[in-house]
mmCIF file of C-alpha atoms and ligand atoms in Angstrom:
data_model
loop_
_atom_site.group_PDB
_atom_site.id
_atom_site.type_symbol
_atom_site.label_atom_id
_atom_site.label_comp_id
_atom_site.label_asym_id
_atom_site.label_seq_id
_atom_site.Cartn_x
_atom_site.Cartn_y
_atom_site.Cartn_z
ATOM 1 C CA MET P 1 15.699 7.431 -5.692
ATOM 2 C CA LYS P 2 17.812 9.801 -3.572
ATOM 3 C CA VAL P 3 18.150 10.113 0.175
ATOM 4 C CA GLY P 4 20.609 13.101 1.106
ATOM 5 C CA GLY P 5 22.057 12.869 -2.549
ATOM 6 C CA THR P 6 22.726 9.189 -2.330
ATOM 7 C CA HIS P 7 20.711 6.644 -4.568
ATOM 8 C CA TYR P 8 18.720 4.491 -2.189
ATOM 9 C CA GLN P 9 16.165 1.562 -2.788
ATOM 10 C CA THR P 10 14.102 0.427 -0.230
ATOM 11 C CA ILE P 11 15.530 -3.171 0.231
ATOM 12 C CA TRP P 12 18.729 -4.847 -0.629
ATOM 13 C CA LEU P 13 20.800 -7.807 0.386
ATOM 14 C CA GLN P 14 23.836 -6.781 2.717
ATOM 15 C CA PRO P 15 26.897 -6.521 0.344
ATOM 16 C CA ASP P 16 29.377 -8.213 2.828
ATOM 17 C CA ASP P 17 26.675 -10.960 4.136
ATOM 18 C CA PRO P 18 23.953 -11.589 1.320
ATOM 19 C CA THR P 19 22.280 -13.986 4.046
ATOM 20 C CA ILE P 20 20.926 -10.760 5.450
ATOM 21 C CA VAL P 21 18.271 -8.679 4.033
ATOM 22 C CA GLN P 22 18.283 -5.005 4.692
ATOM 23 C CA ILE P 23 15.459 -2.445 4.958
ATOM 24 C CA ILE P 24 14.687 1.156 5.818
ATOM 25 C CA ASP P 25 12.859 1.371 9.085
ATOM 26 C CA GLN P 26 9.715 3.399 7.726
ATOM 27 C CA ARG P 27 8.333 3.904 11.227
ATOM 28 C CA ARG P 28 11.167 6.328 12.024
ATOM 29 C CA LEU P 29 10.735 8.784 8.836
ATOM 30 C CA PRO P 30 10.979 11.360 8.456
ATOM 31 C CA HIS P 31 12.402 12.000 11.678
ATOM 32 C CA GLU P 32 15.473 9.275 11.359
ATOM 33 C CA PHE P 33 16.973 7.212 8.625
ATOM 34 C CA VAL P 34 17.543 3.993 10.042
ATOM 35 C CA VAL P 35 18.544 0.666 8.080
ATOM 36 C CA LEU P 36 17.530 -2.591 9.858
ATOM 37 C CA ASP P 37 19.105 -6.151 9.360
ATOM 38 C CA LEU P 38 16.308 -9.174 8.721
ATOM 39 C CA ARG P 39 17.847 -12.537 9.261
ATOM 40 C CA THR P 40 15.076 -14.896 10.219
ATOM 41 C CA VAL P 41 11.503 -15.530 8.619
ATOM 42 C CA ALA P 42 9.968 -14.517 12.010
ATOM 43 C CA GLU P 43 11.875 -10.928 11.548
ATOM 44 C CA VAL P 44 10.578 -10.423 7.944
ATOM 45 C CA ALA P 45 6.840 -11.238 9.077
ATOM 46 C CA HIS P 46 7.125 -8.800 11.878
ATOM 47 C CA ALA P 47 8.746 -6.305 9.516
ATOM 48 C CA ILE P 48 5.603 -6.641 7.322
ATOM 49 C CA GLN P 49 2.993 -6.886 9.900
ATOM 50 C CA ALA P 50 4.163 -4.132 11.984
ATOM 51 C CA MET P 51 4.727 -1.947 9.042
ATOM 52 C CA ILE P 52 8.486 -1.195 9.240
ATOM 53 C CA VAL P 53 7.997 -1.877 5.623
ATOM 54 C CA ARG P 54 4.809 -1.183 3.945
ATOM 55 C CA GLY P 55 3.268 -0.517 0.614
ATOM 56 C CA ALA P 56 1.800 -3.036 -1.690
ATOM 57 C CA GLY P 57 5.084 -3.445 -3.834
ATOM 58 C CA LEU P 58 7.321 -3.487 -1.009
ATOM 59 C CA ILE P 59 5.323 -5.782 1.094
ATOM 60 C CA GLY P 60 5.531 -8.448 -1.996
ATOM 61 C CA VAL P 61 9.039 -7.960 -2.661
ATOM 62 C CA THR P 62 10.070 -8.448 1.270
ATOM 63 C CA ALA P 63 7.837 -11.503 1.439
ATOM 64 C CA ALA P 64 10.073 -12.596 -1.692
ATOM 65 C CA TYR P 65 13.422 -12.003 0.391
ATOM 66 C CA GLY P 66 11.482 -13.794 3.344
ATOM 67 C CA MET P 67 11.058 -16.887 1.386
ATOM 68 C CA TYR P 68 14.911 -16.689 0.244
ATOM 69 C CA ILE P 69 15.756 -16.394 4.050
ATOM 70 C CA ALA P 70 13.304 -19.595 4.631
ATOM 71 C CA VAL P 71 15.370 -21.596 1.884
ATOM 72 C CA LEU P 72 18.356 -20.587 3.473
ATOM 73 C CA THR P 73 17.402 -21.797 7.051
ATOM 74 C CA ALA P 74 15.225 -24.724 6.068
ATOM 75 C CA PRO P 75 16.643 -28.235 6.619
ATOM 76 C CA LYS P 76 18.373 -29.900 3.544
ATOM 77 C CA THR P 77 18.201 -33.345 4.770
ATOM 78 C CA THR P 78 15.044 -34.686 2.966
ATOM 79 C CA ARG P 79 12.521 -33.151 0.603
ATOM 80 C CA ARG P 80 10.085 -33.508 2.855
ATOM 81 C CA ALA P 81 11.487 -31.720 5.871
ATOM 82 C CA PHE P 82 12.686 -28.783 3.329
ATOM 83 C CA TRP P 83 9.060 -28.439 2.047
ATOM 84 C CA ASP P 84 7.351 -28.463 5.475
ATOM 85 C CA ASP P 85 9.535 -25.644 6.743
ATOM 86 C CA VAL P 86 9.530 -23.666 3.397
ATOM 87 C CA GLU P 87 5.388 -23.987 3.014
ATOM 88 C CA ALA P 88 4.969 -23.232 6.440
ATOM 89 C CA ALA P 89 7.093 -20.033 6.063
ATOM 90 C CA GLY P 90 5.204 -18.888 2.905
ATOM 91 C CA ALA P 91 1.828 -19.464 5.216
ATOM 92 C CA GLN P 92 3.252 -17.349 7.834
ATOM 93 C CA LEU P 93 4.387 -14.472 5.668
ATOM 94 C CA LYS P 94 0.924 -14.606 3.604
ATOM 95 C CA ALA P 95 -0.787 -14.179 6.863
ATOM 96 C CA THR P 96 0.666 -11.041 7.855
ATOM 97 C CA ARG P 97 -1.536 -8.384 6.188
ATOM 98 C CA PRO P 98 -4.576 -9.233 4.055
ATOM 99 C CA THR P 99 -5.290 -6.337 1.459
ATOM 100 C CA ALA P 100 -2.233 -6.163 -0.668
ATOM 101 C CA VAL P 101 -2.327 -8.888 -3.218
ATOM 102 C CA ASN P 102 1.308 -8.578 -4.152
ATOM 103 C CA LEU P 103 2.114 -10.478 -0.818
ATOM 104 C CA ALA P 104 0.526 -13.841 -1.720
ATOM 105 C CA TRP P 105 1.690 -13.131 -5.421
ATOM 106 C CA ALA P 106 5.381 -13.054 -4.452
ATOM 107 C CA VAL P 107 5.059 -15.920 -1.899
ATOM 108 C CA ASP P 108 3.704 -18.104 -4.571
ATOM 109 C CA ARG P 109 5.870 -16.992 -7.244
ATOM 110 C CA GLN P 110 8.822 -18.235 -5.098
ATOM 111 C CA LEU P 111 6.947 -21.450 -4.467
ATOM 112 C CA GLU P 112 6.529 -22.143 -8.204
ATOM 113 C CA ALA P 113 10.142 -21.194 -9.049
ATOM 114 C CA LEU P 114 11.320 -23.724 -6.341
ATOM 115 C CA GLN P 115 8.938 -26.386 -7.167
ATOM 116 C CA GLN P 116 11.057 -26.385 -10.673
ATOM 117 C CA VAL P 117 14.288 -27.251 -9.024
ATOM 118 C CA GLU P 118 15.185 -31.070 -7.977
ATOM 119 C CA PRO P 119 18.680 -31.023 -5.962
ATOM 120 C CA LEU P 120 18.176 -29.474 -2.533
ATOM 121 C CA ASP P 121 21.599 -27.730 -2.764
ATOM 122 C CA GLU P 122 20.589 -25.697 -5.642
ATOM 123 C CA MET P 123 17.508 -24.209 -3.788
ATOM 124 C CA VAL P 124 19.179 -21.584 -2.212
ATOM 125 C CA ALA P 125 20.627 -20.115 -5.502
ATOM 126 C CA ARG P 126 17.110 -20.323 -7.264
ATOM 127 C CA ALA P 127 15.296 -18.449 -4.215
ATOM 128 C CA ARG P 128 17.842 -15.805 -4.183
ATOM 129 C CA GLU P 129 17.610 -15.091 -7.921
ATOM 130 C CA THR P 130 13.881 -15.190 -7.996
ATOM 131 C CA ALA P 131 13.745 -12.444 -5.010
ATOM 132 C CA LEU P 132 16.260 -10.477 -6.825
ATOM 133 C CA ARG P 133 14.267 -10.914 -10.144
ATOM 134 C CA ILE P 134 10.873 -9.945 -8.165
ATOM 135 C CA ALA P 135 12.628 -7.016 -6.775
ATOM 136 C CA ALA P 136 14.216 -5.647 -10.333
ATOM 137 C CA GLU P 137 10.865 -6.157 -11.877
ATOM 138 C CA ASP P 138 9.097 -3.931 -9.451
ATOM 139 C CA ALA P 139 11.599 -1.402 -10.035
ATOM 140 C CA GLU P 140 11.402 -1.470 -13.723
ATOM 141 C CA ASN P 141 7.634 -1.950 -13.676
ATOM 142 C CA CYS P 142 7.574 1.639 -11.701
ATOM 143 C CA ARG P 143 9.877 2.992 -13.908
ATOM 144 C CA ASN P 144 7.751 2.308 -16.970
ATOM 145 C CA ILE P 145 4.535 3.555 -15.099
ATOM 146 C CA GLY P 146 6.280 6.900 -14.794
ATOM 147 C CA THR P 147 6.845 6.879 -18.527
ATOM 148 C CA HIS P 148 3.554 6.348 -19.484
ATOM 149 C CA GLY P 149 1.915 8.588 -16.701
ATOM 150 C CA LEU P 150 4.124 11.435 -17.835
ATOM 151 C CA GLN P 151 2.017 11.537 -20.956
ATOM 152 C CA LEU P 152 -1.246 12.247 -19.024
ATOM 153 C CA ILE P 153 1.053 15.253 -17.290
ATOM 154 C CA GLU P 154 2.185 16.547 -20.655
ATOM 155 C CA ALA P 155 -1.019 16.672 -21.870
ATOM 156 C CA LEU P 156 -2.409 18.710 -19.292
ATOM 157 C CA ALA P 157 0.760 20.999 -19.322
ATOM 158 C CA GLU P 158 0.146 21.788 -23.154
ATOM 159 C CA ARG P 159 -3.316 23.133 -22.058
ATOM 160 C CA LYS P 160 -1.760 25.430 -19.360
ATOM 161 C CA PRO P 161 1.435 26.390 -20.821
ATOM 162 C CA GLY P 162 4.041 27.616 -18.139
ATOM 163 C CA GLU P 163 1.273 26.893 -15.481
ATOM 164 C CA THR P 164 1.868 24.664 -12.554
ATOM 165 C CA ILE P 165 0.212 21.226 -12.843
ATOM 166 C CA ASN P 166 -1.318 20.498 -9.450
ATOM 167 C CA ILE P 167 -1.445 16.621 -8.688
ATOM 168 C CA LEU P 168 -3.259 15.279 -5.698
ATOM 169 C CA THR P 169 -2.256 11.892 -3.957
ATOM 170 C CA HIS P 170 -3.169 9.958 -1.121
ATOM 171 C CA CYS P 171 -1.047 7.754 1.275
ATOM 172 C CA ASN P 172 2.217 6.757 -0.076
ATOM 173 C CA ALA P 173 2.484 5.133 -3.190
ATOM 174 C CA GLY P 174 5.849 6.337 -3.414
ATOM 175 C CA TRP P 175 9.279 4.546 -4.037
ATOM 176 C CA LEU P 176 9.064 3.783 -0.060
ATOM 177 C CA ALA P 177 6.013 1.765 -1.236
ATOM 178 C CA PHE P 178 7.875 -0.337 -3.997
ATOM 179 C CA VAL P 179 11.542 -0.680 -4.357
ATOM 180 C CA ASP P 180 12.143 2.401 -6.225
ATOM 181 C CA TYR P 181 10.263 5.216 -8.215
ATOM 182 C CA GLY P 182 6.945 4.314 -6.871
ATOM 183 C CA SER P 183 3.691 4.131 -8.604
ATOM 184 C CA ALA P 184 1.479 7.076 -8.162
ATOM 185 C CA THR P 185 4.629 9.162 -7.819
ATOM 186 C CA ALA P 186 6.677 7.790 -10.751
ATOM 187 C CA PRO P 187 4.794 9.868 -13.450
ATOM 188 C CA ILE P 188 5.410 12.996 -10.926
ATOM 189 C CA TYR P 189 8.995 12.360 -10.692
ATOM 190 C CA ALA P 190 9.389 11.594 -14.534
ATOM 191 C CA ALA P 191 7.632 15.238 -15.153
ATOM 192 C CA HIS P 192 9.599 17.086 -12.412
ATOM 193 C CA ASP P 193 12.712 15.502 -13.976
ATOM 194 C CA ARG P 194 11.659 16.644 -17.438
ATOM 195 C CA GLY P 195 11.361 20.170 -16.163
ATOM 196 C CA LEU P 196 7.355 20.465 -16.057
ATOM 197 C CA PRO P 197 6.243 22.603 -13.171
ATOM 198 C CA VAL P 198 4.555 20.099 -11.132
ATOM 199 C CA HIS P 199 3.166 20.644 -7.400
ATOM 200 C CA VAL P 200 1.769 17.761 -5.171
ATOM 201 C CA TRP P 201 -0.950 17.928 -2.768
ATOM 202 C CA VAL P 202 -0.181 15.458 -0.113
ATOM 203 C CA ASP P 203 -2.974 13.998 1.823
ATOM 204 C CA GLU P 204 -1.816 13.323 5.460
ATOM 205 C CA THR P 205 -3.427 10.039 5.422
ATOM 206 C CA ARG P 206 -4.905 9.344 9.117
ATOM 207 C CA PRO P 207 -4.266 7.385 10.850
ATOM 208 C CA ARG P 208 -0.573 6.188 10.196
ATOM 209 C CA ASN P 209 -0.012 9.536 8.089
ATOM 210 C CA GLN P 210 1.868 7.840 5.345
ATOM 211 C CA GLY P 211 1.170 11.010 3.019
ATOM 212 C CA ALA P 212 2.233 13.384 5.727
ATOM 213 C CA ARG P 213 5.446 11.255 7.076
ATOM 214 C CA LEU P 214 6.655 9.398 3.757
ATOM 215 C CA THR P 215 5.272 11.108 0.867
ATOM 216 C CA ALA P 216 6.186 14.419 2.137
ATOM 217 C CA TRP P 217 9.566 13.392 2.877
ATOM 218 C CA GLU P 218 10.336 11.466 -0.585
ATOM 219 C CA LEU P 219 9.182 14.193 -2.598
ATOM 220 C CA GLY P 220 11.155 16.670 -0.684
ATOM 221 C CA GLN P 221 14.296 14.725 -0.852
ATOM 222 C CA HIS P 222 13.714 14.609 -4.718
ATOM 223 C CA GLY P 223 13.072 18.286 -4.809
ATOM 224 C CA VAL P 224 9.670 18.377 -5.835
ATOM 225 C CA PRO P 225 7.310 21.300 -4.797
ATOM 226 C CA HIS P 226 4.560 19.739 -2.646
ATOM 227 C CA THR P 227 2.320 20.804 0.393
ATOM 228 C CA VAL P 228 0.733 18.560 3.018
ATOM 229 C CA ILE P 229 -2.919 18.963 3.634
ATOM 230 C CA ALA P 230 -5.351 17.540 6.094
ATOM 231 C CA ASP P 231 -7.279 14.468 4.826
ATOM 232 C CA ASN P 232 -10.552 16.480 4.402
ATOM 233 C CA VAL P 233 -9.326 19.184 2.334
ATOM 234 C CA GLY P 234 -9.268 17.616 -1.287
ATOM 235 C CA GLY P 235 -12.650 18.225 -2.100
ATOM 236 C CA HIS P 236 -12.515 21.928 -1.243
ATOM 237 C CA LEU P 237 -9.445 22.273 -3.355
ATOM 238 C CA MET P 238 -11.009 20.425 -6.402
ATOM 239 C CA GLN P 239 -14.201 22.774 -6.190
ATOM 240 C CA HIS P 240 -11.753 25.725 -6.543
ATOM 241 C CA GLY P 241 -9.967 24.367 -9.627
ATOM 242 C CA LEU P 242 -6.690 23.883 -7.785
ATOM 243 C CA VAL P 243 -6.378 20.056 -8.766
ATOM 244 C CA ASP P 244 -5.608 19.272 -12.060
ATOM 245 C CA LEU P 245 -5.236 15.438 -11.586
ATOM 246 C CA CYS P 246 -5.511 12.929 -8.792
ATOM 247 C CA ILE P 247 -3.104 9.965 -8.916
ATOM 248 C CA VAL P 248 -3.177 7.281 -6.457
ATOM 249 C CA GLY P 249 -1.795 3.485 -5.683
ATOM 250 C CA SER P 250 -3.327 0.528 -5.512
ATOM 251 C CA ASP P 251 -3.129 -2.526 -2.958
ATOM 252 C CA ARG P 252 -5.425 -4.801 -4.833
ATOM 253 C CA THR P 253 -7.199 -3.817 -8.057
ATOM 254 C CA THR P 254 -9.809 -6.619 -9.367
ATOM 255 C CA VAL P 255 -9.850 -7.543 -12.993
ATOM 256 C CA THR P 256 -13.018 -5.379 -13.492
ATOM 257 C CA GLY P 257 -11.002 -2.422 -12.357
ATOM 258 C CA ASP P 258 -12.320 -1.861 -8.516
ATOM 259 C CA VAL P 259 -9.562 -0.609 -6.687
ATOM 260 C CA ALA P 260 -8.656 -0.921 -2.934
ATOM 261 C CA ASN P 261 -6.449 1.592 -1.642
ATOM 262 C CA LYS P 262 -5.666 3.327 1.688
ATOM 263 C CA ILE P 263 -8.871 4.134 3.526
ATOM 264 C CA GLY P 264 -10.090 7.715 2.249
ATOM 265 C CA THR P 265 -9.291 7.036 -1.260
ATOM 266 C CA TYR P 266 -12.901 6.527 -2.039
ATOM 267 C CA LEU P 267 -13.725 9.926 -0.864
ATOM 268 C CA LYS P 268 -11.301 11.515 -3.076
ATOM 269 C CA ALA P 269 -12.530 9.565 -5.998
ATOM 270 C CA LEU P 270 -16.159 11.058 -5.386
ATOM 271 C CA ALA P 271 -15.049 14.290 -4.946
ATOM 272 C CA ALA P 272 -12.917 14.107 -8.273
ATOM 273 C CA HIS P 273 -16.087 12.653 -10.033
ATOM 274 C CA ASP P 274 -18.252 15.671 -8.856
ATOM 275 C CA ASN P 275 -15.830 18.212 -10.095
ATOM 276 C CA GLY P 276 -14.688 16.536 -13.332
ATOM 277 C CA VAL P 277 -11.012 16.243 -11.987
ATOM 278 C CA PRO P 278 -9.399 12.975 -13.742
ATOM 279 C CA PHE P 279 -8.821 10.403 -11.191
ATOM 280 C CA TYR P 280 -6.035 7.880 -12.122
ATOM 281 C CA VAL P 281 -4.655 5.041 -10.268
ATOM 282 C CA ALA P 282 -1.344 3.811 -10.960
ATOM 283 C CA LEU P 283 -0.388 0.079 -10.355
ATOM 284 C CA PRO P 284 2.105 -2.451 -11.552
ATOM 285 C CA SER P 285 0.515 -5.832 -12.729
ATOM 286 C CA SER P 286 1.367 -7.391 -9.302
ATOM 287 C CA SER P 287 -1.474 -5.561 -7.716
ATOM 288 C CA PHE P 288 -4.091 -6.926 -9.957
ATOM 289 C CA ASP P 289 -6.114 -9.599 -8.620
ATOM 290 C CA TRP P 290 -7.125 -11.718 -11.559
ATOM 291 C CA ASP P 291 -9.714 -13.786 -9.828
ATOM 292 C CA MET P 292 -11.672 -11.286 -8.340
ATOM 293 C CA ARG P 293 -14.541 -9.646 -10.133
ATOM 294 C CA ASP P 294 -16.373 -7.435 -7.170
ATOM 295 C CA GLY P 295 -14.029 -5.378 -5.189
ATOM 296 C CA LEU P 296 -16.591 -4.142 -2.544
ATOM 297 C CA ARG P 297 -17.796 -7.711 -1.747
ATOM 298 C CA GLU P 298 -14.491 -9.526 -2.419
ATOM 299 C CA ILE P 299 -11.423 -7.555 -1.283
ATOM 300 C CA PRO P 300 -10.491 -8.270 2.423
ATOM 301 C CA ILE P 301 -9.965 -5.060 4.088
ATOM 302 C CA GLU P 302 -7.514 -5.018 6.918
ATOM 303 C CA GLN P 303 -8.751 -3.569 10.353
ATOM 304 C CA ARG P 304 -5.757 -2.503 12.400
ATOM 305 C CA GLY P 305 -5.305 -1.914 16.452
ATOM 306 C CA ALA P 306 -7.205 0.878 17.860
ATOM 307 C CA ASP P 307 -4.064 2.293 19.344
ATOM 308 C CA GLU P 308 -3.244 3.590 15.528
ATOM 309 C CA VAL P 309 -6.053 5.941 15.988
ATOM 310 C CA LYS P 310 -6.050 6.756 19.631
ATOM 311 C CA TYR P 311 -2.287 7.525 19.554
ATOM 312 C CA MET P 312 0.074 9.639 17.546
ATOM 313 C CA ASP P 313 3.853 10.062 17.726
ATOM 314 C CA GLY P 314 5.842 12.935 16.499
ATOM 315 C CA GLN P 315 9.169 15.052 17.101
ATOM 316 C CA THR P 316 8.932 17.628 20.109
ATOM 317 C CA ALA P 317 11.101 20.761 20.001
ATOM 318 C CA SER P 318 13.987 18.973 21.819
ATOM 319 C CA GLY P 319 14.564 16.450 18.998
ATOM 320 C CA ALA P 320 12.816 13.503 21.085
ATOM 321 C CA ILE P 321 10.125 11.316 19.561
ATOM 322 C CA GLU P 322 7.102 11.520 22.062
ATOM 323 C CA VAL P 323 3.770 9.444 21.691
ATOM 324 C CA VAL P 324 0.481 11.338 22.497
ATOM 325 C CA ARG P 325 -3.050 10.165 23.088
ATOM 326 C CA LEU P 326 -5.706 12.257 20.868
ATOM 327 C CA THR P 327 -9.156 10.261 21.960
ATOM 328 C CA PRO P 328 -10.557 10.043 25.295
ATOM 329 C CA GLU P 329 -9.203 6.891 26.825
ATOM 330 C CA SER P 330 -12.226 4.841 27.095
ATOM 331 C CA SER P 331 -13.648 5.958 23.775
ATOM 332 C CA PRO P 332 -13.929 2.903 21.306
ATOM 333 C CA VAL P 333 -12.055 3.120 18.008
ATOM 334 C CA ALA P 334 -12.457 1.746 14.595
ATOM 335 C CA ASN P 335 -9.451 1.340 12.257
ATOM 336 C CA PHE P 336 -10.235 0.255 8.677
ATOM 337 C CA GLY P 337 -7.156 0.380 6.835
ATOM 338 C CA PHE P 338 -8.421 0.266 3.099
ATOM 339 C CA ASP P 339 -11.439 0.913 1.133
ATOM 340 C CA VAL P 340 -12.705 -0.056 -2.389
ATOM 341 C CA THR P 341 -13.141 2.936 -5.058
ATOM 342 C CA PRO P 342 -15.540 1.313 -7.741
ATOM 343 C CA ALA P 343 -14.414 1.023 -11.415
ATOM 344 C CA ARG P 344 -16.926 3.583 -12.584
ATOM 345 C CA LEU P 345 -14.963 6.386 -10.507
ATOM 346 C CA VAL P 346 -11.580 5.537 -11.949
ATOM 347 C CA THR P 347 -10.566 7.634 -15.061
ATOM 348 C CA GLY P 348 -7.714 5.185 -15.884
ATOM 349 C CA LEU P 349 -5.315 3.004 -14.792
ATOM 350 C CA ILE P 350 -1.625 3.521 -15.237
ATOM 351 C CA THR P 351 0.306 0.193 -15.712
ATOM 352 C CA GLU P 352 3.605 -0.793 -16.746
ATOM 353 C CA ARG P 353 2.294 -1.767 -20.029
ATOM 354 C CA GLY P 354 0.483 1.786 -20.811
ATOM 355 C CA VAL P 355 -2.612 3.651 -19.625
ATOM 356 C CA VAL P 356 -6.124 1.703 -19.756
ATOM 357 C CA ALA P 357 -9.664 2.164 -18.839
ATOM 358 C CA ALA P 358 -10.553 0.788 -15.450
ATOM 359 C CA ASP P 359 -12.783 -2.045 -17.180
ATOM 360 C CA GLU P 360 -12.272 -5.708 -17.807
ATOM 361 C CA ASP P 361 -12.148 -5.881 -21.697
ATOM 362 C CA ALA P 362 -9.768 -3.134 -21.717
ATOM 363 C CA ILE P 363 -7.549 -4.661 -18.718
ATOM 364 C CA LEU P 364 -7.529 -8.053 -20.267
ATOM 365 C CA ASN P 365 -6.658 -6.702 -23.701
ATOM 366 C CA LEU P 366 -3.487 -5.144 -22.230
ATOM 367 C CA TYR P 367 -2.657 -8.393 -20.246
ATOM 368 C CA PRO P 368 -4.103 -11.119 -22.537
ATOM 369 C CA GLU P 369 -2.124 -13.877 -20.989
ATOM 370 C CA LYS P 370 -4.310 -13.216 -17.809
ATOM 371 C CA ARG P 371 -7.383 -14.025 -19.867
ATOM 372 C CA ARG P 372 -7.502 -17.859 -18.856
ATOM 373 C CA LEU P 373 -7.158 -17.098 -15.211
ATOM 374 C CA ALA P 374 -9.833 -14.447 -14.970
ATOM 375 C CA SER P 375 -12.371 -16.526 -16.690
ATOM 376 C CA ARG P 376 -11.743 -19.451 -14.169
HETATM 377 O O1 MRU K 401 -0.852 0.300 5.059
HETATM 378 P P1 MRU K 401 0.128 0.700 3.804
HETATM 379 O O2 MRU K 401 0.808 1.749 4.007
HETATM 380 O O3 MRU K 401 0.945 -0.243 3.455
HETATM 381 O O4 MRU K 401 -0.976 1.031 2.797
HETATM 382 C C1 MRU K 401 -0.453 0.866 1.383
HETATM 383 C C2 MRU K 401 -0.322 2.324 0.695
HETATM 384 O O5 MRU K 401 0.823 2.711 1.168
HETATM 385 C C3 MRU K 401 -1.584 2.609 0.048
HETATM 386 O O6 MRU K 401 -3.024 2.103 -0.074
HETATM 387 C C4 MRU K 401 -0.922 2.963 -1.307
HETATM 388 O O7 MRU K 401 -1.740 3.824 -2.102
HETATM 389 C C5 MRU K 401 -0.925 1.757 -1.989
HETATM 390 S S1 MRU K 401 0.527 0.855 -1.995
HETATM 391 C C6 MRU K 401 1.515 1.047 -3.487
#
């Protein structure tokens, strides 16, 4: 997508030195656009853990590039030495964040691709090719999510010709959370580019404010009309007919259609259900967990540090970035990163293959090759 008129993706290899992975430092947005270099597995792991990069798709793609760096730096003396290093890197990357399933999926896909290669001196080329392929598929899947989700927005537009379609989204399931286009935002960008009058209600998404900081920024860069709202406003808007459609992303969706997404998503789904507002989840197939059936019991929910709730940073009138404390110094804090929205509250899933009910049969009909996996 565009930044200041220039096309960017969220991650790429440095053109002059393809042993370096480059990312956008998402901690600095919307105030500064800074590109960082990653040269070691430790740097990649830190970038994911510290949320320099974040969002399910991008976490997975970054881990895929991390495995490429692991292969670059692993000893090529013996197979044993090589695999010890590469498997340790995979374990290190997988341990960085627990909820988004894309992370383990991407690491495992790299490991499987490498296992098919015999000569050690061909490993680097295979790891690089696999990382590039995972990144390209991520972008293509999001583009297709946009095409399928557009049909939902077009159907709404037909019911209120000429009027603005109001879409509520939570957190950032935008292009910054993937390689390009985003999941929840892809249908919105597609509709906007078609000339449909869309307006987005952007939940601020405490405590890290991915909505207020990132979704608002990327929609603004693309010229999509939007309004940032405090996290508790959505229910009120829905009661007053000011939301036509909710579209959120997902960090992990079970084969039965239970959706883990950023904390607060469940409350929006409840409000949508109570007010008859369609509630869609947009996700690529890399965000399905084919082994899990009970989202509430099985999906690991990340708990992060207290400081994310206690402190907030922002830009002062002089342009400086400063950190302020919001809570009494001694108050204990809990910081649950995600919640699970049960399938019964989800109107449908927007995937790269089409829109489908949040229901095991429907999901497996769309992904028949996963039937064996899901029934294990
Ligand atoms: O903690 P984050 O920022 O990595 O959380 C992920 C998210 O941005 C959201 O949960 C998003 O809706 C799903 S990721 C496409």
